[in-house]
Short mmCIF file of C-alpha atoms in Angstrom, two decimals:
data_model
loop_
_atom_site.label_atom_id
_atom_site.label_comp_id
_atom_site.label_asym_id
_atom_site.label_seq_id
_atom_site.Cartn_x
_atom_site.Cartn_y
_atom_site.Cartn_z
CA MET J 1373 117.09 -34.00 -32.49
CA SER J 1374 116.06 -31.78 -35.34
CA SER J 1375 118.33 -31.24 -38.38
CA GLN J 1376 117.22 -27.86 -38.73
CA HIS J 1377 119.91 -25.04 -38.07
CA ILE J 1378 118.71 -21.74 -36.42
CA VAL J 1379 120.73 -18.51 -36.38
CA ILE J 1380 120.10 -16.40 -33.41
CA ILE J 1381 121.16 -12.66 -33.89
CA GLY J 1382 121.94 -10.85 -30.60
CA ALA J 1383 123.43 -12.66 -27.49
CA GLY J 1384 121.69 -10.33 -24.73
CA ILE J 1385 119.27 -12.33 -22.43
CA VAL J 1386 116.76 -12.44 -25.01
CA GLY J 1387 119.02 -14.38 -27.41
CA ALA J 1388 120.80 -16.28 -24.98
CA SER J 1389 117.52 -17.62 -23.43
CA SER J 1390 115.95 -18.49 -27.01
CA ALA J 1391 119.34 -20.27 -28.03
CA ILE J 1392 119.25 -22.37 -24.91
CA TRP J 1393 115.53 -23.28 -24.91
CA LEU J 1394 116.06 -23.96 -28.88
CA ARG J 1395 119.02 -26.11 -28.42
CA ARG J 1396 117.19 -27.73 -25.62
CA ALA J 1397 114.34 -28.45 -28.23
CA GLY J 1398 116.95 -30.49 -30.36
CA TYR J 1399 117.70 -27.73 -32.85
CA GLU J 1400 121.15 -26.95 -34.00
CA VAL J 1401 121.84 -23.28 -33.14
CA THR J 1402 124.28 -20.69 -33.60
CA LEU J 1403 124.52 -17.61 -31.72
CA LEU J 1404 125.81 -14.28 -33.38
CA ASP J 1405 126.75 -10.93 -31.73
CA ARG J 1406 129.04 -8.23 -32.94
CA SER J 1407 130.41 -7.98 -29.22
CA THR J 1408 131.12 -9.95 -26.34
CA PRO J 1409 127.74 -11.66 -25.10
CA GLY J 1410 125.78 -9.74 -22.32
CA MET J 1411 127.70 -6.49 -22.70
CA GLY J 1412 124.72 -4.19 -24.44
CA ALA J 1413 121.50 -3.15 -22.53
CA SER J 1414 121.81 -6.77 -20.53
CA TYR J 1415 124.91 -5.62 -18.84
CA GLY J 1416 123.63 -2.16 -17.56
CA ASN J 1417 120.13 -2.70 -16.13
CA GLY J 1418 119.19 -2.28 -12.52
CA GLY J 1419 119.49 -6.10 -12.44
CA ILE J 1420 116.05 -6.58 -10.55
CA LEU J 1421 113.73 -9.54 -11.91
CA ALA J 1422 110.68 -7.15 -11.97
CA SER J 1423 107.68 -9.49 -12.32
CA CYS J 1424 105.55 -6.46 -11.22
CA SER J 1425 106.50 -4.17 -14.03
CA VAL J 1426 103.38 -4.66 -16.06
CA VAL J 1427 102.77 -0.86 -16.18
CA PRO J 1428 103.68 1.40 -19.45
CA VAL J 1429 105.25 4.69 -19.04
CA THR J 1430 102.60 5.93 -21.32
CA ALA J 1431 99.81 6.26 -18.66
CA PRO J 1432 96.95 8.50 -18.98
CA GLY J 1433 97.68 12.10 -18.67
CA LEU J 1434 101.46 11.56 -19.92
CA LEU J 1435 100.89 13.88 -22.77
CA LYS J 1436 99.86 16.57 -20.44
CA LYS J 1437 102.65 16.27 -17.91
CA SER J 1438 105.32 15.93 -20.35
CA PRO J 1439 106.23 19.23 -21.30
CA ALA J 1440 106.57 19.98 -17.44
CA TYR J 1441 108.56 17.11 -17.16
CA LEU J 1442 111.09 18.00 -19.36
CA ALA J 1443 111.32 21.58 -18.33
CA ASN J 1444 112.03 20.38 -14.95
CA PRO J 1445 115.57 19.73 -14.03
CA ASN J 1446 114.87 17.84 -11.10
CA PHE J 1447 112.90 15.17 -13.00
CA PRO J 1448 114.58 12.29 -14.40
CA LEU J 1449 113.29 12.55 -18.30
CA PHE J 1450 115.89 14.43 -20.72
CA MET J 1451 116.08 15.37 -24.53
CA ARG J 1452 118.92 15.87 -26.68
CA TRP J 1453 117.16 18.42 -28.54
CA GLY J 1454 118.92 18.43 -31.76
CA TYR J 1455 117.46 14.94 -31.79
CA LEU J 1456 113.96 15.92 -31.68
CA PRO J 1457 112.92 16.42 -35.33
CA LYS J 1458 113.89 12.63 -35.86
CA LEU J 1459 112.20 11.78 -32.82
CA VAL J 1460 108.93 13.53 -33.39
CA PRO J 1461 107.25 10.52 -35.68
CA TRP J 1462 107.95 8.04 -33.26
CA LEU J 1463 106.94 10.15 -30.41
CA ILE J 1464 103.71 11.01 -31.89
CA LYS J 1465 103.00 7.31 -31.85
CA TYR J 1466 104.06 6.74 -28.54
CA MET J 1467 101.94 9.45 -27.01
CA SER J 1468 98.91 8.10 -29.03
CA HIS J 1469 98.64 5.33 -26.43
CA ALA J 1470 98.92 7.35 -23.26
CA ASN J 1471 95.19 6.67 -22.45
CA GLU J 1472 93.48 4.24 -20.18
CA ALA J 1473 92.26 1.73 -22.45
CA ASP J 1474 95.81 1.23 -24.37
CA THR J 1475 97.43 1.54 -20.64
CA ARG J 1476 95.55 -1.44 -19.61
CA ARG J 1477 95.93 -3.83 -22.81
CA ILE J 1478 99.49 -2.89 -22.64
CA SER J 1479 99.74 -4.07 -19.31
CA GLN J 1480 97.97 -7.45 -19.94
CA GLY J 1481 100.47 -8.09 -22.78
CA LEU J 1482 103.54 -7.26 -20.10
CA SER J 1483 102.02 -9.34 -17.58
CA THR J 1484 102.59 -12.43 -19.95
CA ILE J 1485 106.28 -11.91 -20.37
CA VAL J 1486 107.22 -10.76 -16.96
CA GLY J 1487 104.69 -12.14 -14.50
CA ASP J 1488 106.71 -15.56 -13.48
CA SER J 1489 110.08 -14.03 -14.29
CA LEU J 1490 111.84 -15.48 -11.32
CA GLU J 1491 110.50 -19.23 -12.03
CA GLN J 1492 111.76 -18.58 -15.59
CA HIS J 1493 115.09 -17.37 -14.78
CA GLN J 1494 115.54 -20.68 -12.50
CA ALA J 1495 114.20 -22.76 -15.00
CA LEU J 1496 116.78 -21.58 -17.62
CA ALA J 1497 119.62 -21.79 -15.42
CA ALA J 1498 118.76 -24.71 -13.16
CA GLY J 1499 121.78 -27.11 -12.88
CA THR J 1500 124.41 -24.76 -14.60
CA GLU J 1501 126.99 -22.24 -13.51
CA ALA J 1502 124.69 -19.58 -14.26
CA ALA J 1503 122.23 -20.41 -11.50
CA LYS J 1504 124.53 -18.66 -9.12
CA TRP J 1505 123.84 -15.37 -10.02
CA ILE J 1506 120.16 -15.48 -9.70
CA GLN J 1507 118.86 -14.45 -6.22
CA GLU J 1508 115.20 -14.60 -4.86
CA SER J 1509 114.06 -11.41 -2.58
CA ASP J 1510 111.44 -8.91 -1.94
CA TYR J 1511 111.17 -5.90 -4.21
CA SER J 1512 110.41 -2.41 -2.25
CA PHE J 1513 108.89 0.52 -3.72
CA ALA J 1514 110.03 3.49 -1.72
CA TYR J 1515 107.88 6.80 -0.94
CA PRO J 1516 108.11 9.96 1.06
CA ASP J 1517 104.54 9.10 2.68
CA ARG J 1518 101.18 7.62 2.10
CA GLN J 1519 99.70 10.38 0.11
CA ALA J 1520 102.48 9.63 -2.30
CA PHE J 1521 101.82 6.20 -2.85
CA GLU J 1522 97.97 6.87 -3.33
CA ALA J 1523 99.11 9.21 -6.02
CA ASP J 1524 100.08 6.06 -7.87
CA ALA J 1525 96.80 4.66 -7.88
CA LEU J 1526 96.43 3.36 -11.14
CA THR J 1527 99.81 1.75 -11.51
CA TRP J 1528 98.81 -0.46 -8.10
CA ARG J 1529 95.51 -1.08 -9.32
CA LEU J 1530 97.29 -2.65 -12.61
CA ARG J 1531 99.62 -4.58 -10.40
CA ARG J 1532 97.02 -5.90 -8.09
CA GLU J 1533 94.88 -6.99 -11.04
CA ALA J 1534 98.15 -8.74 -12.28
CA GLY J 1535 98.35 -10.52 -8.92
CA PHE J 1536 100.44 -8.36 -6.93
CA GLU J 1537 99.55 -7.16 -3.47
CA PRO J 1538 102.07 -5.20 -1.34
CA SER J 1539 102.55 -5.20 2.36
CA PHE J 1540 103.41 -1.80 3.80
CA ILE J 1541 106.32 -0.55 6.09
CA GLU J 1542 105.64 3.02 7.61
CA GLY J 1543 107.28 5.42 9.75
CA ASN J 1544 110.20 4.95 11.57
CA ASP J 1545 109.84 1.14 10.88
CA VAL J 1546 111.15 1.93 7.31
CA GLN J 1547 114.70 2.55 8.66
CA ASP J 1548 114.50 -0.08 10.71
CA ALA J 1549 113.67 -2.24 7.69
CA GLU J 1550 116.10 -0.46 5.40
CA PRO J 1551 118.79 1.48 7.41
CA ILE J 1552 120.46 2.78 4.02
CA LEU J 1553 117.32 5.03 4.02
CA GLY J 1554 116.99 8.64 4.93
CA PRO J 1555 114.28 10.18 7.11
CA GLU J 1556 112.65 11.51 3.84
CA THR J 1557 111.45 7.98 3.15
CA GLN J 1558 108.21 7.20 5.20
CA LEU J 1559 106.67 4.11 3.33
CA LEU J 1560 107.85 1.17 1.80
CA ALA J 1561 105.31 -0.86 -0.32
CA VAL J 1562 106.97 -4.39 -0.67
CA LEU J 1563 106.30 -7.20 -3.05
CA LYS J 1564 107.03 -10.80 -2.44
CA ASN J 1565 108.40 -13.48 -4.94
CA HIS J 1566 110.53 -11.47 -6.79
CA GLY J 1567 114.37 -11.49 -7.53
CA PHE J 1568 117.74 -10.15 -8.79
CA ILE J 1569 120.72 -10.83 -10.73
CA LEU J 1570 124.02 -10.32 -9.07
CA ASN J 1571 125.96 -9.57 -12.09
CA PRO J 1572 123.92 -9.29 -15.25
CA GLY J 1573 126.72 -9.32 -17.77
CA SER J 1574 128.60 -12.41 -16.17
CA TYR J 1575 124.86 -14.05 -15.84
CA VAL J 1576 124.33 -13.82 -19.65
CA GLY J 1577 128.17 -15.00 -20.60
CA ASP J 1578 127.62 -17.99 -18.21
CA LEU J 1579 124.13 -18.60 -19.89
CA VAL J 1580 126.14 -18.40 -23.39
CA LYS J 1581 128.74 -21.08 -22.14
CA VAL J 1582 125.59 -23.34 -21.17
CA LEU J 1583 124.53 -22.82 -24.90
CA GLN J 1584 128.05 -24.02 -25.74
CA ASP J 1585 128.22 -27.25 -23.47
CA LEU J 1586 124.91 -27.95 -24.92
CA GLY J 1587 126.53 -28.36 -28.18
CA GLY J 1588 125.31 -24.80 -29.35
CA LYS J 1589 127.66 -22.21 -30.98
CA PHE J 1590 128.83 -18.63 -30.53
CA ILE J 1591 130.26 -16.68 -33.18
CA GLN J 1592 131.31 -12.92 -32.72
CA ALA J 1593 130.17 -11.42 -35.94
CA GLU J 1594 127.97 -8.37 -37.25
CA VAL J 1595 125.37 -9.41 -39.49
CA LYS J 1596 125.21 -7.39 -42.76
CA ASP J 1597 122.40 -8.96 -44.54
CA PHE J 1598 120.00 -12.01 -45.07
CA ASP J 1599 119.36 -14.33 -48.07
CA LEU J 1600 115.80 -14.68 -48.86
CA SER J 1601 116.15 -15.16 -52.63
CA GLY J 1602 113.72 -18.09 -52.42
CA GLY J 1603 111.29 -16.41 -50.30
CA GLN J 1604 112.48 -17.89 -47.40
CA ILE J 1605 115.59 -17.39 -45.52
CA SER J 1606 118.62 -19.66 -46.70
CA ALA J 1607 121.63 -17.70 -45.31
CA VAL J 1608 122.81 -14.81 -43.00
CA ASP J 1609 125.49 -12.67 -44.38
CA THR J 1610 128.14 -11.46 -41.56
CA ASN J 1611 131.41 -9.69 -41.53
CA ALA J 1612 132.76 -13.28 -40.93
CA GLY J 1613 131.27 -14.82 -43.95
CA ARG J 1614 128.06 -16.47 -45.07
CA ILE J 1615 125.91 -18.72 -42.30
CA HIS J 1616 123.40 -20.91 -43.98
CA CYS J 1617 120.44 -21.64 -41.93
CA ASP J 1618 117.05 -22.85 -42.10
CA LYS J 1619 115.61 -20.09 -39.80
CA ALA J 1620 116.76 -16.93 -37.79
CA VAL J 1621 115.71 -15.38 -35.06
CA VAL J 1622 116.24 -11.48 -34.65
CA SER J 1623 116.97 -10.86 -30.90
CA SER J 1624 119.36 -7.54 -31.23
CA GLY J 1625 117.70 -5.33 -29.08
CA VAL J 1626 117.77 -1.45 -30.57
CA TRP J 1627 120.19 -2.79 -33.28
CA SER J 1628 117.22 -5.14 -34.61
CA LYS J 1629 115.64 -1.87 -36.38
CA PRO J 1630 118.03 -1.82 -39.35
CA LEU J 1631 118.18 -5.48 -39.78
CA MET J 1632 113.87 -5.46 -39.95
CA GLN J 1633 114.50 -2.89 -42.61
CA LYS J 1634 116.37 -5.15 -44.75
CA LEU J 1635 113.48 -7.51 -44.34
CA GLY J 1636 111.02 -5.10 -45.41
CA LEU J 1637 109.38 -4.00 -42.20
CA THR J 1638 109.72 -0.81 -40.61
CA VAL J 1639 109.20 -0.89 -36.78
CA PRO J 1640 108.76 2.53 -34.82
CA LEU J 1641 111.50 1.82 -32.39
CA GLU J 1642 113.65 4.36 -30.70
CA ALA J 1643 116.66 3.93 -28.37
CA GLU J 1644 115.92 4.96 -24.63
CA ARG J 1645 119.23 6.17 -23.17
CA GLY J 1646 119.68 4.61 -19.97
CA TYR J 1647 122.40 5.31 -17.22
CA HIS J 1648 123.37 3.75 -14.28
CA VAL J 1649 126.26 4.54 -11.21
CA LEU J 1650 127.93 1.58 -9.49
CA PHE J 1651 129.17 2.75 -6.23
CA LYS J 1652 132.31 0.67 -4.97
CA ASN J 1653 132.76 -0.82 -1.59
CA PRO J 1654 129.71 0.94 -0.41
CA SER J 1655 129.15 1.50 3.40
CA ARG J 1656 125.42 0.18 3.09
CA THR J 1657 123.41 -1.54 0.92
CA PRO J 1658 119.48 -2.23 0.79
CA ASN J 1659 118.58 -5.62 2.19
CA ASN J 1660 116.19 -5.87 -1.11
CA PRO J 1661 116.26 -4.08 -4.41
CA MET J 1662 114.06 -1.20 -4.31
CA MET J 1663 112.37 1.45 -6.68
CA LEU J 1664 112.95 5.05 -5.23
CA THR J 1665 109.82 6.82 -6.59
CA SER J 1666 110.76 10.20 -5.84
CA GLY J 1667 114.07 9.97 -7.96
CA LYS J 1668 112.77 7.35 -10.38
CA PHE J 1669 115.60 4.83 -9.82
CA VAL J 1670 116.28 1.57 -8.61
CA ALA J 1671 119.17 0.43 -6.26
CA THR J 1672 120.47 -3.25 -6.11
CA ALA J 1673 123.31 -4.53 -4.18
CA MET J 1674 125.53 -6.21 -6.90
CA GLU J 1675 128.56 -8.35 -6.90
CA HIS J 1676 130.74 -5.28 -7.31
CA GLY J 1677 128.79 -2.80 -5.30
CA LEU J 1678 125.63 -0.82 -5.11
CA ARG J 1679 124.21 -0.07 -8.69
CA CYS J 1680 121.88 2.56 -9.15
CA ALA J 1681 119.77 2.96 -12.40
CA GLY J 1682 117.36 5.02 -13.64
CA VAL J 1683 116.91 8.21 -15.54
CA VAL J 1684 115.59 8.32 -19.14
CA GLU J 1685 117.07 10.29 -22.03
CA PHE J 1686 115.94 10.67 -25.79
CA GLY J 1687 118.74 11.41 -28.27
CA GLY J 1688 119.70 8.47 -30.26
CA LEU J 1689 122.52 6.10 -30.38
CA ASN J 1690 125.16 8.66 -29.66
CA GLU J 1691 127.45 7.17 -27.21
CA THR J 1692 128.62 10.22 -25.60
CA PRO J 1693 126.90 10.23 -22.09
CA SER J 1694 125.21 13.39 -21.24
CA LYS J 1695 126.19 15.21 -17.95
CA ALA J 1696 122.93 16.14 -16.56
CA PRO J 1697 121.40 13.08 -16.17
CA LEU J 1698 124.39 11.48 -14.32
CA LYS J 1699 124.44 14.49 -12.17
CA LEU J 1700 120.41 14.38 -11.25
CA LEU J 1701 121.26 10.57 -10.62
CA ARG J 1702 124.13 11.16 -7.95
CA ARG J 1703 122.22 13.61 -6.39
CA LYS J 1704 118.98 11.69 -6.08
CA VAL J 1705 121.18 8.87 -4.52
CA GLN J 1706 122.88 11.35 -2.16
CA GLU J 1707 119.54 12.46 -1.04
CA THR J 1708 117.76 9.26 -0.77
CA PHE J 1709 120.87 7.62 0.80
CA PRO J 1710 122.51 10.38 3.22
CA GLY J 1711 125.14 8.32 5.04
CA LEU J 1712 126.29 6.37 2.04
CA THR J 1713 129.96 6.49 1.55
CA TYR J 1714 132.10 4.41 -0.90
CA SER J 1715 135.64 3.98 -2.31
CA GLY J 1716 134.80 4.86 -6.07
CA ASP J 1717 132.40 4.73 -8.62
CA GLU J 1718 131.59 3.71 -12.31
CA GLU J 1719 129.22 5.38 -14.82
CA TRP J 1720 127.64 3.57 -17.70
CA LEU J 1721 125.29 4.57 -20.72
CA GLY J 1722 123.16 1.95 -22.58
CA PHE J 1723 120.50 1.75 -25.19
CA ARG J 1724 117.11 0.54 -24.25
CA PRO J 1725 114.84 -0.69 -27.73
CA ALA J 1726 111.47 1.17 -27.05
CA PRO J 1727 109.04 0.32 -29.74
CA SER J 1728 105.96 2.96 -30.05
CA ASP J 1729 103.53 0.63 -28.37
CA SER J 1730 105.61 -0.52 -25.53
CA LEU J 1731 105.30 -4.18 -26.27
CA PRO J 1732 107.98 -6.26 -27.76
CA LEU J 1733 107.91 -7.86 -31.15
CA ILE J 1734 107.70 -11.60 -30.38
CA GLY J 1735 106.59 -14.17 -33.43
CA ALA J 1736 106.99 -14.94 -37.05
CA LEU J 1737 107.83 -12.30 -39.76
CA ARG J 1738 105.25 -13.42 -42.40
CA ASP J 1739 106.43 -16.82 -43.90
CA THR J 1740 110.09 -16.02 -44.35
CA GLY J 1741 111.46 -18.33 -41.64
CA VAL J 1742 112.61 -15.22 -39.71
CA PHE J 1743 111.45 -14.54 -36.14
CA THR J 1744 111.41 -11.61 -33.94
CA ALA J 1745 112.48 -11.45 -30.36
CA PHE J 1746 113.16 -7.83 -29.46
CA GLY J 1747 111.74 -4.63 -28.22
CA HIS J 1748 111.47 -5.18 -24.62
CA HIS J 1749 111.88 -1.52 -23.42
CA HIS J 1750 112.51 -1.59 -19.61
CA ILE J 1751 111.77 -5.32 -19.26
CA GLY J 1752 114.46 -7.06 -21.13
CA LEU J 1753 116.25 -8.99 -18.41
CA THR J 1754 112.95 -9.59 -16.52
CA GLY J 1755 111.40 -10.90 -19.41
CA GLY J 1756 113.94 -12.45 -21.39
CA PRO J 1757 113.78 -16.24 -20.43
CA LYS J 1758 110.08 -16.39 -21.02
CA THR J 1759 110.29 -14.89 -24.43
CA GLY J 1760 113.25 -17.24 -25.31
CA ARG J 1761 110.66 -20.02 -24.23
CA LEU J 1762 108.07 -18.46 -26.23
CA VAL J 1763 110.15 -18.25 -29.34
CA ALA J 1764 111.29 -21.83 -29.10
CA ASP J 1765 107.74 -22.91 -28.63
CA ILE J 1766 106.59 -20.97 -31.89
CA ILE J 1767 109.35 -22.63 -33.99
CA SER J 1768 108.91 -25.98 -32.58
CA GLY J 1769 105.06 -25.76 -33.15
CA ASN J 1770 104.52 -26.22 -29.46
CA HIS J 1771 101.06 -24.97 -28.67
CA SER J 1772 100.57 -23.53 -25.14
CA ASN J 1773 97.78 -21.28 -23.30
CA THR J 1774 100.10 -18.22 -23.65
CA ASP J 1775 98.21 -15.51 -25.95
CA ILE J 1776 100.99 -14.19 -28.06
CA ARG J 1777 98.85 -11.96 -30.37
CA PRO J 1778 99.86 -8.52 -28.55
CA PHE J 1779 103.56 -9.18 -29.83
CA GLU J 1780 102.78 -9.98 -33.44
CA PRO J 1781 105.54 -8.39 -35.29
CA MET J 1782 103.44 -7.89 -38.26
CA ARG J 1783 101.18 -5.39 -36.26
CA PHE J 1784 103.67 -2.77 -37.62
CA ALA J 1785 103.09 -3.48 -41.32
CA SER J 1786 100.19 -0.99 -41.34
CA GLY J 1787 102.68 1.78 -39.79
CA LYS J 1788 101.18 1.69 -36.35
#
């Protein structure tokens, strides 16, 4: 057992995974969060272990299409226009990657993190109470027709290159396979070997209990600063007092940006405002999780109902939900699932951490003893356990065949 004490900041799926793998490697571990574990972005996602999520939003042609998207009230991309001046510097960097070469490079990096998601979650939770939340399943992409599917040619080419080959259900067979779908959906592209989480918030909460059962600690506290007076970290200052440590991991999602600034690194990271609506006691649910491509939302049958998650909005960390994204999401759900009835619903708004190059930051921050594990954009739940394992390997000095260079946090030291 190592005598080194590691403090991990952020108790979402990435932080909880990192803490468990480090504790299993023999380190003394303290996990910190200013709130209840798993109640940030890890709580509100679509719940899908989307191993095929290897294609960034910044696909070729996005720059040309974006003005039309923003002007179209039926497209699930929204902007709080008062925030635009603050967003512009990040947006310029983000859009600079909307080309085929960068899309392929980013896709290869994402594949490293998400390609074996189901297996990574199962390994993380094996033999624990958390394992009950993990479900194996197919993952379907619902299209109006074959032509709409073929319009996504680049996306599917990259998925195939990452090892994901779809099978197809077409015509009236679609409704036989998924009775919840209306007649407007005439094609399902189905991927095997995926999964989903029945209750993401409870899952992460149980993972933190796993950590505690292993002898790790959880403290609810907000980090205020770091002590690097000797060139390397020796303590983390919180609103609950100073916690001495030998190393630290920053895994607090979008809230990592100000912490990085205290450590001398300005990360071009923005909050992508994500929404979901949970429909309680639904009359029907999908047999497998699905992405509804015409509405750009996912639908997953969870413990407390049908969760429909999607819609992208830029507008900073304002916690007041916008009406238009939720209104559009509800309308798209009604159009796609025309027979759906339910007893009530619940709305949610959260913040995804979006780096300008769509790749998370995983690695050492110079030789300070601080490590990064944040910036997972849309793949936080999917890629959390693999990220935690990589962080534990980096800190332990274990060498693997995984190429972590795409996630190097110091790539932003040059202002990229």
